[in-house]
Coordinates of N, CA and C in Angstrom, one line a residue:
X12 N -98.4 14.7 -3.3 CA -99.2 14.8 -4.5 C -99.4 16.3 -4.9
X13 N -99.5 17.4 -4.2 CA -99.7 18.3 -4.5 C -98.6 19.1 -4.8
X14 N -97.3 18.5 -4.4 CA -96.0 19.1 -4.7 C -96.0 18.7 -6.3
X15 N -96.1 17.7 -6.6 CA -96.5 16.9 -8.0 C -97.1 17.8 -8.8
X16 N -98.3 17.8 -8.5 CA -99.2 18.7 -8.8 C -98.9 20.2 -9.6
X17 N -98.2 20.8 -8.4 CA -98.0 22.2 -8.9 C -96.4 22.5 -10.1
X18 N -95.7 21.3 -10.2 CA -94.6 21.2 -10.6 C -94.9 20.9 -12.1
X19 N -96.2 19.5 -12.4 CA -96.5 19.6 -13.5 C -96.9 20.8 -14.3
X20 N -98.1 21.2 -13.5 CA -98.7 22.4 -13.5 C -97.7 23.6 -14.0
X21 N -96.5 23.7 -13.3 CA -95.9 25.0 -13.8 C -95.0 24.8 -15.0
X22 N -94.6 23.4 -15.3 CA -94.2 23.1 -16.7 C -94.8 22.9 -17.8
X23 N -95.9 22.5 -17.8 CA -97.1 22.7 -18.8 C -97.3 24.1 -19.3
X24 N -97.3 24.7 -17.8 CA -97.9 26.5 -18.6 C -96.3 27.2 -19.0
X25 N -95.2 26.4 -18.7 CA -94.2 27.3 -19.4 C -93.7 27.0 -20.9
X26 N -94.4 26.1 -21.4 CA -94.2 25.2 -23.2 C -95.4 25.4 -23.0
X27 N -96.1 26.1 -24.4 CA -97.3 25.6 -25.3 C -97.2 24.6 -25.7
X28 N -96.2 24.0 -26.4 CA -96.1 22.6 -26.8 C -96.0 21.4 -25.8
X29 N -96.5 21.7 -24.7 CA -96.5 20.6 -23.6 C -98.1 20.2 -23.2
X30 N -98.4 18.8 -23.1 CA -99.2 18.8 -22.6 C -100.5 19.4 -21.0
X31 N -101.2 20.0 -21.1 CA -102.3 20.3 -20.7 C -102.1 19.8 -19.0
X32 N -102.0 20.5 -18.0 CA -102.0 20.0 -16.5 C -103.1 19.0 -16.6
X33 N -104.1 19.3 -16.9 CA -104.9 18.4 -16.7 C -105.2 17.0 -17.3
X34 N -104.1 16.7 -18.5 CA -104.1 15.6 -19.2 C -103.3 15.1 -18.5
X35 N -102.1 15.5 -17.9 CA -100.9 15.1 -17.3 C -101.1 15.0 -15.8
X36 N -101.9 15.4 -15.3 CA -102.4 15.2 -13.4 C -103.5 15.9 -13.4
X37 N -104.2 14.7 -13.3 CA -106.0 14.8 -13.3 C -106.1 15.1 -11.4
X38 N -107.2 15.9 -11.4 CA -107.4 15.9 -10.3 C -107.5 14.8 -9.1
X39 N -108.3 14.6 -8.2 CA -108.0 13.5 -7.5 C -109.9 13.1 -7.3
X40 N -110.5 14.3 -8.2 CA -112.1 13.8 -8.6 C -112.0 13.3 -9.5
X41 N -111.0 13.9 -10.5 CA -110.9 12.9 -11.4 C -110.4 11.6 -11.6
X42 N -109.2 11.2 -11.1 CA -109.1 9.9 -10.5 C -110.0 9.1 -9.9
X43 N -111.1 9.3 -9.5 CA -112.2 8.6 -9.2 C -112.9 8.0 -10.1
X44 N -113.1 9.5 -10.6 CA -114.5 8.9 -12.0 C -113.7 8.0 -13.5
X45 N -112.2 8.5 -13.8 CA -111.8 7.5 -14.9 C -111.7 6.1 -14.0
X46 N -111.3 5.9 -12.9 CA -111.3 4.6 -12.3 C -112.6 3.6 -12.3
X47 N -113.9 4.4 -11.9 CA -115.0 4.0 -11.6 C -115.5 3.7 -13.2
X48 N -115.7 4.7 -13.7 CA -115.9 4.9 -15.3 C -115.5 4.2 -16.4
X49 N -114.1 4.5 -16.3 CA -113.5 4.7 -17.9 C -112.8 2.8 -17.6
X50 N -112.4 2.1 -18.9 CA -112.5 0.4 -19.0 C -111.0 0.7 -18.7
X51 N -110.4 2.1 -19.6 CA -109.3 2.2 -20.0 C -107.9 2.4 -18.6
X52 N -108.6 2.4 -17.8 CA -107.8 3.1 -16.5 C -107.2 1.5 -15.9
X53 N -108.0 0.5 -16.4 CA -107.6 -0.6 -15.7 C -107.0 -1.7 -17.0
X54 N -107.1 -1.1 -18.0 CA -106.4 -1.7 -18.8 C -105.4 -1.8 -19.0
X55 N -104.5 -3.2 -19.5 CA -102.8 -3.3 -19.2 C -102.3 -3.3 -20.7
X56 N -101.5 -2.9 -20.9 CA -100.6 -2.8 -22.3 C -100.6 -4.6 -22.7
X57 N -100.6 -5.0 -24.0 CA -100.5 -6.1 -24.2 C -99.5 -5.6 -25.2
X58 N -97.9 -7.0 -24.9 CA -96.6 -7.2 -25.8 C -97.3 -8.2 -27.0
X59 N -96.8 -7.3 -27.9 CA -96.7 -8.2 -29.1 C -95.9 -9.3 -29.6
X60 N -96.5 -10.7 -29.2 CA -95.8 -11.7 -29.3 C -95.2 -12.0 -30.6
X61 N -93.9 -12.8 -30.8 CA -93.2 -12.9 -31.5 C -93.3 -14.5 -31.8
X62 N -93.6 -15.1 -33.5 CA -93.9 -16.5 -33.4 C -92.5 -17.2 -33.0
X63 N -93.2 -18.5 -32.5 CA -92.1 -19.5 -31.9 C -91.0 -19.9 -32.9
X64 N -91.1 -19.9 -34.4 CA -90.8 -20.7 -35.7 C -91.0 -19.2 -36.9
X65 N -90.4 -19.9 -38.1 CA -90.4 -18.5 -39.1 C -90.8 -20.0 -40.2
X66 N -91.8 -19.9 -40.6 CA -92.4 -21.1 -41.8 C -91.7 -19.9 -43.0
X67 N -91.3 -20.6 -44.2 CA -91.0 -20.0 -45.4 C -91.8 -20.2 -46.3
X68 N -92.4 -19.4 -47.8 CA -93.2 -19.3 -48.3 C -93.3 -20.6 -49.1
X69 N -92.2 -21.2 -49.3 CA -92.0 -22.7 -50.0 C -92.7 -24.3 -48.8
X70 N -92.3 -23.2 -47.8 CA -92.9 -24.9 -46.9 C -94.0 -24.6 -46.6
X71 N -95.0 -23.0 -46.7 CA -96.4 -22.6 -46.4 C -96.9 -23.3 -47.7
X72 N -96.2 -23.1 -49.0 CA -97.1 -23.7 -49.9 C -97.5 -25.5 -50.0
X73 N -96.2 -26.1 -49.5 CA -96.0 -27.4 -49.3 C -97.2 -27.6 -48.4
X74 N -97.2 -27.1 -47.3 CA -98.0 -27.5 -46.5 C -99.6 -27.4 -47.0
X75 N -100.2 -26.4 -48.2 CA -101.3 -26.0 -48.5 C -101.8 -27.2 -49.3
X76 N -100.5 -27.7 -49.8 CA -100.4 -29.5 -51.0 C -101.2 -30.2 -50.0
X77 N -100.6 -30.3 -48.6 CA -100.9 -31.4 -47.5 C -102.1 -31.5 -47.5
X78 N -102.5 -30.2 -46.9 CA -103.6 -30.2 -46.4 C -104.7 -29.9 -47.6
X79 N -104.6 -30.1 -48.7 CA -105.7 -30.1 -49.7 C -106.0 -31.6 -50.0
X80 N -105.0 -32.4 -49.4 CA -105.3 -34.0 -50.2 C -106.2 -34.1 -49.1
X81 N -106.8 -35.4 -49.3 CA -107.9 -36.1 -48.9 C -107.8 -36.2 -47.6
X82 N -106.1 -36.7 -47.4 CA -105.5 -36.7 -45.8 C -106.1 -35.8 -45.0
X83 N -106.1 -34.8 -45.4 CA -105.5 -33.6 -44.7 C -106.9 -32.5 -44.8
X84 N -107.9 -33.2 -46.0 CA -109.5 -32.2 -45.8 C -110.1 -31.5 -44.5
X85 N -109.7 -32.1 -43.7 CA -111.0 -31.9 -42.6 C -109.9 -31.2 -41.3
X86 N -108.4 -30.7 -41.5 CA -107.4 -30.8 -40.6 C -107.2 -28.6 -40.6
X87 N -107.5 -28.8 -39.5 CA -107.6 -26.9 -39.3 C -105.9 -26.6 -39.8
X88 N -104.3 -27.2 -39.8 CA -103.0 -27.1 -40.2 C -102.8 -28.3 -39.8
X89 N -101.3 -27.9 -39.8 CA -100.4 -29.5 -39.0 C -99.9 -29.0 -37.6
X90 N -99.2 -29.9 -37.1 CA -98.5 -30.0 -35.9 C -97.3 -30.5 -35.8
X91 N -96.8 -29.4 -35.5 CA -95.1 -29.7 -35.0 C -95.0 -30.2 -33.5
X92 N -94.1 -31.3 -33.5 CA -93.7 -31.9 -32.4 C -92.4 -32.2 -32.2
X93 N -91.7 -32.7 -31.4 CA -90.5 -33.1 -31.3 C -90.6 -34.7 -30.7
X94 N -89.7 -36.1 -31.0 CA -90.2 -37.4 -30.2 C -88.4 -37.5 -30.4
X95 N -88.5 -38.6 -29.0 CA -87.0 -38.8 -28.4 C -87.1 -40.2 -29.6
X96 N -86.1 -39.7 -30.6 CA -85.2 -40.9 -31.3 C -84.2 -40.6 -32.1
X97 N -84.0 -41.4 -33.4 CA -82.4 -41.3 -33.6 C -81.4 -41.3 -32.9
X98 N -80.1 -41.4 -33.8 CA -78.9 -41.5 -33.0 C -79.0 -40.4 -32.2
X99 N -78.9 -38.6 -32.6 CA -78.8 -37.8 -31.8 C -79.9 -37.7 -30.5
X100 N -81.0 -38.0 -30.6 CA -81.6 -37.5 -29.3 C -83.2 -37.1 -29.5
X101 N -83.3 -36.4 -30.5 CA -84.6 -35.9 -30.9 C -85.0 -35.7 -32.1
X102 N -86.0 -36.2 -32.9 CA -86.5 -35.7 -33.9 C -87.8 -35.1 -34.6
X103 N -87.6 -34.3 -35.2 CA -88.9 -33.4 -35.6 C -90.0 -34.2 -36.2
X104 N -91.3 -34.2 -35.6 CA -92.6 -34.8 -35.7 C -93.9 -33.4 -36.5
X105 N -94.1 -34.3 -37.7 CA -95.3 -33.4 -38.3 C -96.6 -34.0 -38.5
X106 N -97.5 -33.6 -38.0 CA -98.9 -34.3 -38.4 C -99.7 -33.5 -38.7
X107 N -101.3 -34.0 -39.1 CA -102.4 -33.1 -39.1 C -103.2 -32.4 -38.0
X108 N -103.4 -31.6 -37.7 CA -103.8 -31.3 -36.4 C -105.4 -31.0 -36.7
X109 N -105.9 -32.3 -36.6 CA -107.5 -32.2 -36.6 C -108.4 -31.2 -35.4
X110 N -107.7 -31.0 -34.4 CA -108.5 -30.4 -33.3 C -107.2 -29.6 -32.8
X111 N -107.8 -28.4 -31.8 CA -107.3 -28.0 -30.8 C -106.7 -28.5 -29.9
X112 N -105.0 -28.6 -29.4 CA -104.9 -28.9 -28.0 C -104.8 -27.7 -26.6
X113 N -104.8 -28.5 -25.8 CA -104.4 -27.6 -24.7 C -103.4 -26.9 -24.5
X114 N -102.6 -26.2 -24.4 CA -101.4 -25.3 -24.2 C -100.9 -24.8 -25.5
X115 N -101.4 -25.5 -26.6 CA -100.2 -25.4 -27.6 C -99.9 -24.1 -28.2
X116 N -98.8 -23.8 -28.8 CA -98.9 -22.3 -29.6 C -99.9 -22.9 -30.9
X117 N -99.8 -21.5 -31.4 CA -100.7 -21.7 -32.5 C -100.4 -20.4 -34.0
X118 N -99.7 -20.6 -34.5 CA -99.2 -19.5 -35.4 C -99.6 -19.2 -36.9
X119 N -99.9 -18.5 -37.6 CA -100.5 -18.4 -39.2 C -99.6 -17.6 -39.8
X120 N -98.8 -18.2 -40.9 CA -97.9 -17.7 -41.7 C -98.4 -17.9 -43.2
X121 N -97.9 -16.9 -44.1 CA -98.4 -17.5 -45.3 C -99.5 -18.2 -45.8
X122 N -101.0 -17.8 -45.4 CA -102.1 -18.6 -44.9 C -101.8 -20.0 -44.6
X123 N -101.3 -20.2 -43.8 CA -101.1 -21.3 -42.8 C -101.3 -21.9 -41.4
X124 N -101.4 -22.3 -40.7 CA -101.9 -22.5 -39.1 C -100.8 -23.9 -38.8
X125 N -100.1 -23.2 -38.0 CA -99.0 -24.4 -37.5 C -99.2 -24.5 -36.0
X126 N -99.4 -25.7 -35.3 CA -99.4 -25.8 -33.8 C -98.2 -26.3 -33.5
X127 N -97.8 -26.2 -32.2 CA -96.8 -26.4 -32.0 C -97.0 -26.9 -30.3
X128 N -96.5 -28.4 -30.1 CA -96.8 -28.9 -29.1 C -96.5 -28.5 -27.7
X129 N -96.8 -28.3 -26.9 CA -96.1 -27.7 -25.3 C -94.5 -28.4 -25.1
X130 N -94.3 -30.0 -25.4 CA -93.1 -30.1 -25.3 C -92.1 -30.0 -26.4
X131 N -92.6 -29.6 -27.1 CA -91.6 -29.0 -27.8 C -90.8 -28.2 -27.9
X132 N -91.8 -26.8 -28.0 CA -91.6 -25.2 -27.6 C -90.2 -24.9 -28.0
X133 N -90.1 -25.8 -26.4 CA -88.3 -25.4 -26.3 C -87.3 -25.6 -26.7
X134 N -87.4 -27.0 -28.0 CA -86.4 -27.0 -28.6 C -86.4 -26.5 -30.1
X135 N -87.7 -26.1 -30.0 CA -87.9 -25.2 -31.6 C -87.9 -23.6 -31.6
X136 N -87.8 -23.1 -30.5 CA -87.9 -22.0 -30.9 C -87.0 -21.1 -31.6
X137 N -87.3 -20.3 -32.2 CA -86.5 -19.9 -33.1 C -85.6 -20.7 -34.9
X138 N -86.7 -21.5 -35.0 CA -86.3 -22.4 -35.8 C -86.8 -21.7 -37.4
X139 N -86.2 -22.2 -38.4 CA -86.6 -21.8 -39.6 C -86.5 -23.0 -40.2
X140 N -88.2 -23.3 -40.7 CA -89.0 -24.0 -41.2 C -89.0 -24.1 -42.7
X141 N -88.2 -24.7 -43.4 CA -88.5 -24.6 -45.0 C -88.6 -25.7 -45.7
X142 N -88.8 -25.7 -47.0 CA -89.1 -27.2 -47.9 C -88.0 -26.9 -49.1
X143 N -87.7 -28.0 -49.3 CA -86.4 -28.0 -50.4 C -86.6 -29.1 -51.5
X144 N -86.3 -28.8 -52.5 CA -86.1 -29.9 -53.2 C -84.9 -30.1 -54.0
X145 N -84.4 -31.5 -53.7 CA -82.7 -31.5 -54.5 C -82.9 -33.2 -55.4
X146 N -81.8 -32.9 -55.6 CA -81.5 -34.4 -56.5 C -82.0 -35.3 -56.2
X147 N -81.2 -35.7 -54.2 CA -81.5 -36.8 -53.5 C -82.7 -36.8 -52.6
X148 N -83.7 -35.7 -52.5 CA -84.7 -35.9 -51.3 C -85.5 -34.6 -51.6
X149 N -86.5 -34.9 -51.5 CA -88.1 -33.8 -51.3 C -88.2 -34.2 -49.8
X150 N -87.9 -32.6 -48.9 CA -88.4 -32.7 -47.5 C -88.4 -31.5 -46.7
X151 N -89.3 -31.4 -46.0 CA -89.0 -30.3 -44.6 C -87.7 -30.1 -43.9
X152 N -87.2 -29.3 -44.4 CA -85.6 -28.5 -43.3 C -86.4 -27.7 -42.3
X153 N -85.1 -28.1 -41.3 CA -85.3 -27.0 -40.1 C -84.1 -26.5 -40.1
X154 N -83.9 -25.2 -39.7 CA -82.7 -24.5 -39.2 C -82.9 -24.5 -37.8
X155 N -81.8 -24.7 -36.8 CA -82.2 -24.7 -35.5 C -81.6 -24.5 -34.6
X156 N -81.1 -22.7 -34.3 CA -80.0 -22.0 -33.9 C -79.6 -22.6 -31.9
X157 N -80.9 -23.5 -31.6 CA -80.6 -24.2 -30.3 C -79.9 -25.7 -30.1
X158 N -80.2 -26.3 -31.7 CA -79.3 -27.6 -32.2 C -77.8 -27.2 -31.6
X159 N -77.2 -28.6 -30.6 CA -76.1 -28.4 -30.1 C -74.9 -29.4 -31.4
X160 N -75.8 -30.5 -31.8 CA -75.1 -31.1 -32.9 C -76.7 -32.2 -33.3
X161 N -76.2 -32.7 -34.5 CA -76.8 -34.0 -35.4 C -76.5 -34.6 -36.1
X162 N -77.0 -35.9 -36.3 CA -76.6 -37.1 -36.9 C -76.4 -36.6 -37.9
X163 N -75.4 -37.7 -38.5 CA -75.0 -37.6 -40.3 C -76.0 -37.1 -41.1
X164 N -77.0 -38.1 -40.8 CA -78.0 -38.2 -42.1 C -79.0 -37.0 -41.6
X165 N -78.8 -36.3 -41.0 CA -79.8 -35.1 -40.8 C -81.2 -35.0 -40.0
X166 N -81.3 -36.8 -39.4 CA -82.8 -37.1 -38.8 C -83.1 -36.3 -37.5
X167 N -82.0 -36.1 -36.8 CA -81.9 -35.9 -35.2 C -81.1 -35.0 -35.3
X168 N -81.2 -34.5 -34.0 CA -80.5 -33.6 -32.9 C -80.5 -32.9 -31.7
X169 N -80.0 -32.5 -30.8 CA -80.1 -32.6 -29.8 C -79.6 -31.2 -29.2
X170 N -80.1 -30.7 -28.0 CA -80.1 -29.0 -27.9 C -79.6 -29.4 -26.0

């Protein structure tokens, strides 16, 4: 420590532009008192999580339709789920999510609140969430860079 010590010590005073010995190796009194003291000494870096899903400003608005009808008054967002059916394997589940569950993510895009079930997670992540309208169908698209393949008709798929 003291070899430390004098090493920092002697590069600090050889740059003015270097931080202060004493910013850079606190004494070993002072290691006491920021420990005892200060919140900051025992505080851990928190990663900035990255959402599970990317909702698009067409399916945030769609969704603001939902949840303004009558259905949907009293519902904090919706909930994404996944349920084992269709030909392929699995299909995407939406509902109102009246309450909190346990585990679930929970993400706000485009003033929106989308939960996202524990078993799901894994086959949505990274998914892009959008609303489309064409000739033949008004509906929620997924993009879903873990989809291994899917039925013709677009209901299922399977990762």
């Amino acid at each position: 420590l003291l070899l430390l010590s004098s090493v920092v010590s002697a590069s600090a005073s050889a740059s003015s532009n270097q931080f202060s010995s004493a910013a850079t190796a606190p004494s070993s009194s002072e290691e006491s008192e920021e420990s005892e003291s200060s919140p900051r000494a025992k505080t851990k870096k928190r990663i900035q999580k990255k959402n599970p899903i990317i909702v698009t400003e067409k399916a945030a608005e769609r969704i603001k339709e939902l949840l303004s009808s009558p259905n949907g008054k009293n519902s904090l967002g919706i909930r994404l789920g996944v349920k084992r059916r269709g030909c392929n394997g699995l299909s995407y589940t939406l509902n109102y999510a009246m309450e909190r569950q346990a585990h679930e993510e929970e993400l706000t895009a485009h003033g929106v609140t989308v939960f996202i079930e524990p078993m799901a997670l894994f086959s949505v992540i990274g998914t892009v969430m959008d609303y489309e309208i064409t000739d033949m169908s008004t509906e929620f698209t997924f993009q879903n860079p873990n989809s291994k393949g899917e039925c013709g008709c677009g209901e299922s798929f399977n990762v």
